[in-house]
Short mmCIF file of C-alpha atoms and ligand atoms in Angstrom, two decimals:
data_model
loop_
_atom_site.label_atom_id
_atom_site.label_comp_id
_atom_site.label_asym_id
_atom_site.label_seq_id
_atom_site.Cartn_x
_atom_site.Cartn_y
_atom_site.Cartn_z
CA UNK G 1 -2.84 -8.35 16.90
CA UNK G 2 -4.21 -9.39 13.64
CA UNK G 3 -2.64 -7.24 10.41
CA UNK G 4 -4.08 -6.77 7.10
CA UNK G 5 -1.04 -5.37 4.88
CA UNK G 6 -1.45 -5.10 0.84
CA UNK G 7 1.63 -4.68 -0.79
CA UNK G 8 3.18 -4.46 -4.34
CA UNK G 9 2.43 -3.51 -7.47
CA UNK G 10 -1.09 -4.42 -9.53
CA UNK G 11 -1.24 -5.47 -12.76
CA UNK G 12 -4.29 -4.37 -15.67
CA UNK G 13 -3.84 -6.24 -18.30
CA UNK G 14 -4.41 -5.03 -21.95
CA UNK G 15 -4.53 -7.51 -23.91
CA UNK G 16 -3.49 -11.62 -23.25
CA UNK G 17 0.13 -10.41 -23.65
CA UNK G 18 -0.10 -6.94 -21.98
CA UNK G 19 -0.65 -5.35 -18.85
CA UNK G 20 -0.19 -1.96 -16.96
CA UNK G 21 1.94 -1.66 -14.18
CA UNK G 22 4.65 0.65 -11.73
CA UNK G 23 7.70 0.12 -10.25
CA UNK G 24 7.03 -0.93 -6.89
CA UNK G 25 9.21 -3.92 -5.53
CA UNK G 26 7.09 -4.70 -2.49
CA UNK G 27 9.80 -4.37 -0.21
CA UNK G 28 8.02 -2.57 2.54
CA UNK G 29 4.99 -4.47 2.44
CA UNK G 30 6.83 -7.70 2.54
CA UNK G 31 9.43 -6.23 5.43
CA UNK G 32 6.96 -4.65 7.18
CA UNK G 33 4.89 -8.13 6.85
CA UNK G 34 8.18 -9.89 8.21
CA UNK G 35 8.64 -7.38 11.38
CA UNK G 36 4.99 -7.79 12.71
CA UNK G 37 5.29 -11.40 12.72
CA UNK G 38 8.72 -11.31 14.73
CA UNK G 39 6.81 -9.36 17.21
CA UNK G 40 4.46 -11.97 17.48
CA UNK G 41 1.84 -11.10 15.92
CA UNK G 42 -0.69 -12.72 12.84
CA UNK G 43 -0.26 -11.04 9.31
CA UNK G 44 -2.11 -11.54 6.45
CA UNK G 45 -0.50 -10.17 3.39
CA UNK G 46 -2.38 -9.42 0.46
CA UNK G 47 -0.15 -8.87 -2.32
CA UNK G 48 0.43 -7.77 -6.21
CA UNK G 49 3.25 -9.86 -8.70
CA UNK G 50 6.95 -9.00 -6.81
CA UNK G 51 10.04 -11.38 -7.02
CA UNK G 52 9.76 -11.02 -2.95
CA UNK G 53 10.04 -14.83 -0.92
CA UNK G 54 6.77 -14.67 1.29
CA UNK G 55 8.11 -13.91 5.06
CA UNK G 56 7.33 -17.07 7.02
CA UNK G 57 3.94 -17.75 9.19
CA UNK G 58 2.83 -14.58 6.36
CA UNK G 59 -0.97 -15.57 5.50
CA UNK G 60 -0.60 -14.71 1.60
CA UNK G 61 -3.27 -13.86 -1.13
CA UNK G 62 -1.71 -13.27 -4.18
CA UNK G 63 -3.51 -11.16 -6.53
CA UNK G 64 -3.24 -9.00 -10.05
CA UNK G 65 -5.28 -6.72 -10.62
CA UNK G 66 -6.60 -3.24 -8.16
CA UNK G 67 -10.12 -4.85 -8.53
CA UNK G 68 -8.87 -8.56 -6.97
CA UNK G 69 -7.14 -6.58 -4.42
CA UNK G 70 -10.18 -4.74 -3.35
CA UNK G 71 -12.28 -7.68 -3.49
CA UNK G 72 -9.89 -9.56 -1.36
CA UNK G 73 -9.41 -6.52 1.14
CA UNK G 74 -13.19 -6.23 1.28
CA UNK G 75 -13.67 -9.96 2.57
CA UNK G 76 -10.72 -9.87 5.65
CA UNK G 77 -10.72 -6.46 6.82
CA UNK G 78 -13.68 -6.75 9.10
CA UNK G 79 -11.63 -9.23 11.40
CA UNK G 80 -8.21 -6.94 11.30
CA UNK G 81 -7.13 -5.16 14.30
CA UNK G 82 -4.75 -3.13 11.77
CA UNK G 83 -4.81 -2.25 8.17
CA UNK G 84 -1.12 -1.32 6.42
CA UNK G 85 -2.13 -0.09 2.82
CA UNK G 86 1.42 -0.08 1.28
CA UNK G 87 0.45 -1.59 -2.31
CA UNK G 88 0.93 0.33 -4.83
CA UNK G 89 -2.54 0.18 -6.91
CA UNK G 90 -2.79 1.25 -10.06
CA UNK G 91 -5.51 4.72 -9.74
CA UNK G 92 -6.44 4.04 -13.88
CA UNK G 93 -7.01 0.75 -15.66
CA UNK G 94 -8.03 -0.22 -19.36
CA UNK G 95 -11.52 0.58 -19.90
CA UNK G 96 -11.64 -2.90 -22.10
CA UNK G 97 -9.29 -5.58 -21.98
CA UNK G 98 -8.68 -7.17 -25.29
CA UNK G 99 -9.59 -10.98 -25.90
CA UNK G 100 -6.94 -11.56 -28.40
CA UNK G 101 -3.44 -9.98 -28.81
CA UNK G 102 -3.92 -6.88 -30.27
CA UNK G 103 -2.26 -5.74 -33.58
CA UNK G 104 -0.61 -2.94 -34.54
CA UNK G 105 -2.48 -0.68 -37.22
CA UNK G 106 -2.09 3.00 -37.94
CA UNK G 107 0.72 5.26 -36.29
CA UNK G 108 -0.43 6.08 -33.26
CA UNK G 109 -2.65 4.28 -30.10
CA UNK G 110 -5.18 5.81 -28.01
CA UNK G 111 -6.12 3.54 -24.91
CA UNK G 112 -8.94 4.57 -22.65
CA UNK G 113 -8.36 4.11 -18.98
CA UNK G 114 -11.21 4.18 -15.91
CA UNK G 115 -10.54 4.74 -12.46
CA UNK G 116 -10.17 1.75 -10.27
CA UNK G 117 -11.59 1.44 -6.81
CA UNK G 118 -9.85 3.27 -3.85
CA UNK G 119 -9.34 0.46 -1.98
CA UNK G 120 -7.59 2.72 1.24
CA UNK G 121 -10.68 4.97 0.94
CA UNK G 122 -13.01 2.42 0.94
CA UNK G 123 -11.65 1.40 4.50
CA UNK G 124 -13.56 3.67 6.56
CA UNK G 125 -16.69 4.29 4.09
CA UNK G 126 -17.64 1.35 2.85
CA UNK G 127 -15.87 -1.43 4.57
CA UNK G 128 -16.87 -0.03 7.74
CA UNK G 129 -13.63 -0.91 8.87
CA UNK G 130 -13.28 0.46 12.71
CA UNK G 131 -9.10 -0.63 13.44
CA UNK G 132 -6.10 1.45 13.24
CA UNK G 133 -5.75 2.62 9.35
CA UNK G 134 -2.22 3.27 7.94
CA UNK G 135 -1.41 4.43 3.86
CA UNK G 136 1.63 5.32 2.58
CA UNK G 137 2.04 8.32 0.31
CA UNK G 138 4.62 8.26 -2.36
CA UNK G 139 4.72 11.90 -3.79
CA UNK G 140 7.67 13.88 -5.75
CA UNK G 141 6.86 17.00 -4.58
CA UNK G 142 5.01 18.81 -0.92
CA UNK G 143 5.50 15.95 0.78
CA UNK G 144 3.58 16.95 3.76
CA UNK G 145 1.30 19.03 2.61
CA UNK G 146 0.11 16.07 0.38
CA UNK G 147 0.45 13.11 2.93
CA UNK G 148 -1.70 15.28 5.48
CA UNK G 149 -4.09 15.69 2.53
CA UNK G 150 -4.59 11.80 2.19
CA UNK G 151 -4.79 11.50 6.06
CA UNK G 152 -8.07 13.31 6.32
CA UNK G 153 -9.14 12.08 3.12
CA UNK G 154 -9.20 8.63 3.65
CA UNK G 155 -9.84 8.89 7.04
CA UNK G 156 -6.55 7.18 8.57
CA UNK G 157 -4.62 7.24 11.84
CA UNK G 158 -1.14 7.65 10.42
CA UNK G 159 0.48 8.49 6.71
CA UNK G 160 4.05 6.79 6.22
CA UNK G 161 5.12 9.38 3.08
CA UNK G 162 8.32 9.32 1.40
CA UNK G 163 9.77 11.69 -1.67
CA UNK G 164 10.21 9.21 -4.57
CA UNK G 165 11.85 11.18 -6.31
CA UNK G 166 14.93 10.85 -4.25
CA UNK G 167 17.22 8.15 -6.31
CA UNK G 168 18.60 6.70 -2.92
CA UNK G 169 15.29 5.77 -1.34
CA UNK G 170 11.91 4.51 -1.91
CA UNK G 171 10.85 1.92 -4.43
CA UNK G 172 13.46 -0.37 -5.35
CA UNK G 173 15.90 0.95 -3.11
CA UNK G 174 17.04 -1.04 -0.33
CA UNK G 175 16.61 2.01 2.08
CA UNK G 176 14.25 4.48 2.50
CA UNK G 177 13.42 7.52 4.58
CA UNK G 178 9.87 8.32 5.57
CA UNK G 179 8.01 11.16 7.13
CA UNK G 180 5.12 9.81 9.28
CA UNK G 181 2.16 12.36 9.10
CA UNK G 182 -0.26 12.03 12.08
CA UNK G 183 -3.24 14.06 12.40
CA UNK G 184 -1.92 16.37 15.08
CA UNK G 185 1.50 15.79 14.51
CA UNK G 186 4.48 14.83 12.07
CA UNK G 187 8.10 12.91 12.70
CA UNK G 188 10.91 12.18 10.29
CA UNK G 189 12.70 8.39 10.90
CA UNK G 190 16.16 9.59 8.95
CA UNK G 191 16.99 7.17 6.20
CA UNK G 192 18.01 3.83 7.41
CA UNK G 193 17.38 0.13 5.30
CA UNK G 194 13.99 -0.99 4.64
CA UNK G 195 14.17 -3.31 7.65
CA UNK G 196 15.82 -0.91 10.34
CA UNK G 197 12.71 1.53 8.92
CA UNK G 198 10.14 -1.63 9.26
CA UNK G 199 11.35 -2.30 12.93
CA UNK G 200 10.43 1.15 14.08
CA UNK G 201 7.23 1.34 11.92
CA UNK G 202 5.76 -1.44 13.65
CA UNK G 203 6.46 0.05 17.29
CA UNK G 204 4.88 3.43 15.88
CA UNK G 205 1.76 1.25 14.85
CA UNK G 206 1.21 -0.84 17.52
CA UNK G 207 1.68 2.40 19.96
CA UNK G 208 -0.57 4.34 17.77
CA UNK G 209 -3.26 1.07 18.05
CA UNK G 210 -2.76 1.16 21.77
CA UNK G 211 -3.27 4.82 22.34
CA UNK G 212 -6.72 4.36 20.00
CA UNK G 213 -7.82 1.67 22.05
CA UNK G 214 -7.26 3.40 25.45
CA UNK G 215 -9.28 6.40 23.64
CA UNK G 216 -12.16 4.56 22.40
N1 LIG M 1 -4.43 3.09 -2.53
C1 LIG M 1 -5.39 2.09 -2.53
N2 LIG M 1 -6.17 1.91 -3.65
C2 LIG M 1 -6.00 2.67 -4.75
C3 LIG M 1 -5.02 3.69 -4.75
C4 LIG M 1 -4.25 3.87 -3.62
O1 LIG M 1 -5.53 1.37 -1.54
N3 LIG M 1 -6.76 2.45 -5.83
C5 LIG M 1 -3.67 3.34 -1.30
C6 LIG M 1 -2.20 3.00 -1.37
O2 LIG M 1 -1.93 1.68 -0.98
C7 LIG M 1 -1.58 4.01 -0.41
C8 LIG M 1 -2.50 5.21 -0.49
O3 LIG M 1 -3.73 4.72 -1.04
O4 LIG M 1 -1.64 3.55 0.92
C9 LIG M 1 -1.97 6.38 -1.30
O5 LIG M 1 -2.09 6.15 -2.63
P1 LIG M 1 -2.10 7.32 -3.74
O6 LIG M 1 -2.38 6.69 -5.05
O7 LIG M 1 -0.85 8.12 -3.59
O8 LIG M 1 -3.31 8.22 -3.23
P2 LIG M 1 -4.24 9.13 -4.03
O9 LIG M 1 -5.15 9.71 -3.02
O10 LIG M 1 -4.81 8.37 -5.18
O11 LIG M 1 -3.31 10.32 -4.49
P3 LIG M 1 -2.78 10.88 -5.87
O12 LIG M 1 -3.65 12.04 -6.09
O13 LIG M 1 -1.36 11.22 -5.51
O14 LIG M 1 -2.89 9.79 -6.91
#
């Protein structure tokens, strides 16, 4: 099968010296990334700034900002059997990035932020994309409720959500816990490392790609 998988954080930049970011590590993308390509099959791993070593035989874009993401995205999508949104894109970016480093005046800063693209939502609606769709959903609260909520929205085949606001899992963590949100169903895989989690994510997709293909 040929994988699309973003991963990471983005970066809008302020100023020369300044940009907006979160704390993703990239650890999922880059493990999940790792897992499909022990299984055999291609990835290509579009990805944000992390500290992460590319996983060998990983295709690798590296990009900054939400809008290079999307614009990347946009070009490879239409030859992907499977698309793994696990970046985590900023939603808001600076309205005007600055051409010199700005300086400080007065006591307080007001900096205007526009929405970025949805790059997940633009999967199905604009990029016409047609292959199994997975996004993650990191939430702090109604886990499911929320996750089941994005399913529908952006029109995927599965939601891999986890609560971030559990200390011992998610973002930098080297474990993690996730509740996978179908659209007729829901499972928890109990918390296990990032790659034990990885392993059995790829088995759920590539099952969930087969049954779609036997349906279609
Ligand atoms: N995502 C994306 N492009 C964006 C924002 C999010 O591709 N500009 C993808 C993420 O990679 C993830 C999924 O969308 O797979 C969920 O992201 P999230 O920001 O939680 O979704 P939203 O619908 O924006 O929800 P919220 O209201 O919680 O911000």
């Amino acid at each position: 099968m040929k994988i699309l998988i973003t991963a990471g954080p983005t970066r809008e930049p302020i100023d020369p010296v300044r940009f907006l970011t979160n704390r993703s590590s990239g650890k999922m993308g880059y493990t999940l990334a790792g897992a499909f390509i022990h299984e055999g099959h291609s990835v290509l791993l579009v990805s944000g700034p992390t500290h992460l070593a590319v996983p060998e035989n990983v295709d690798f874009i590296p990009v900054e900002t939400a809008a290079e993401m999307h614009e990347v995205v946009s070009h490879h999508i239409g030859r992907m059997d499977i698309a793994v949104f696990a970046a985590a894109v900023a939603d808001y970016t600076p309205a005007k990035v600055a051409n010199q480093k700005m300086k400080k005046s007065g006591d307080s800063l007001t900096l205007e932020l526009v929405r970025t693209a949805d790059i997940l939502g633009a999967a199905r609606q604009k990029f016409d994309f047609l292959g199994t769709l997975v996004g993650f959903a990191a939430e702090t609260e109604n886990l499911e409720e929320n996750a089941r909520d994005k399913l529908s929205r952006k029109a995927c085949d599965l939601i891999i959500a986890n609560d971030v606001s559990k200390p011992e899992i998610g973002f930098d963590s080297d474990s993690n816990e996730v509740l996978l949100v179908y659209p007729d169903r829901s499972e928890l895989l109990p918390t296990a490392s990032k790659h034990e989690i990885s392993l059995q994510l790829v088995d759920e997709i590539i099952r969930l790609h087969a049954t779609r293909s036997r349906s279609s």
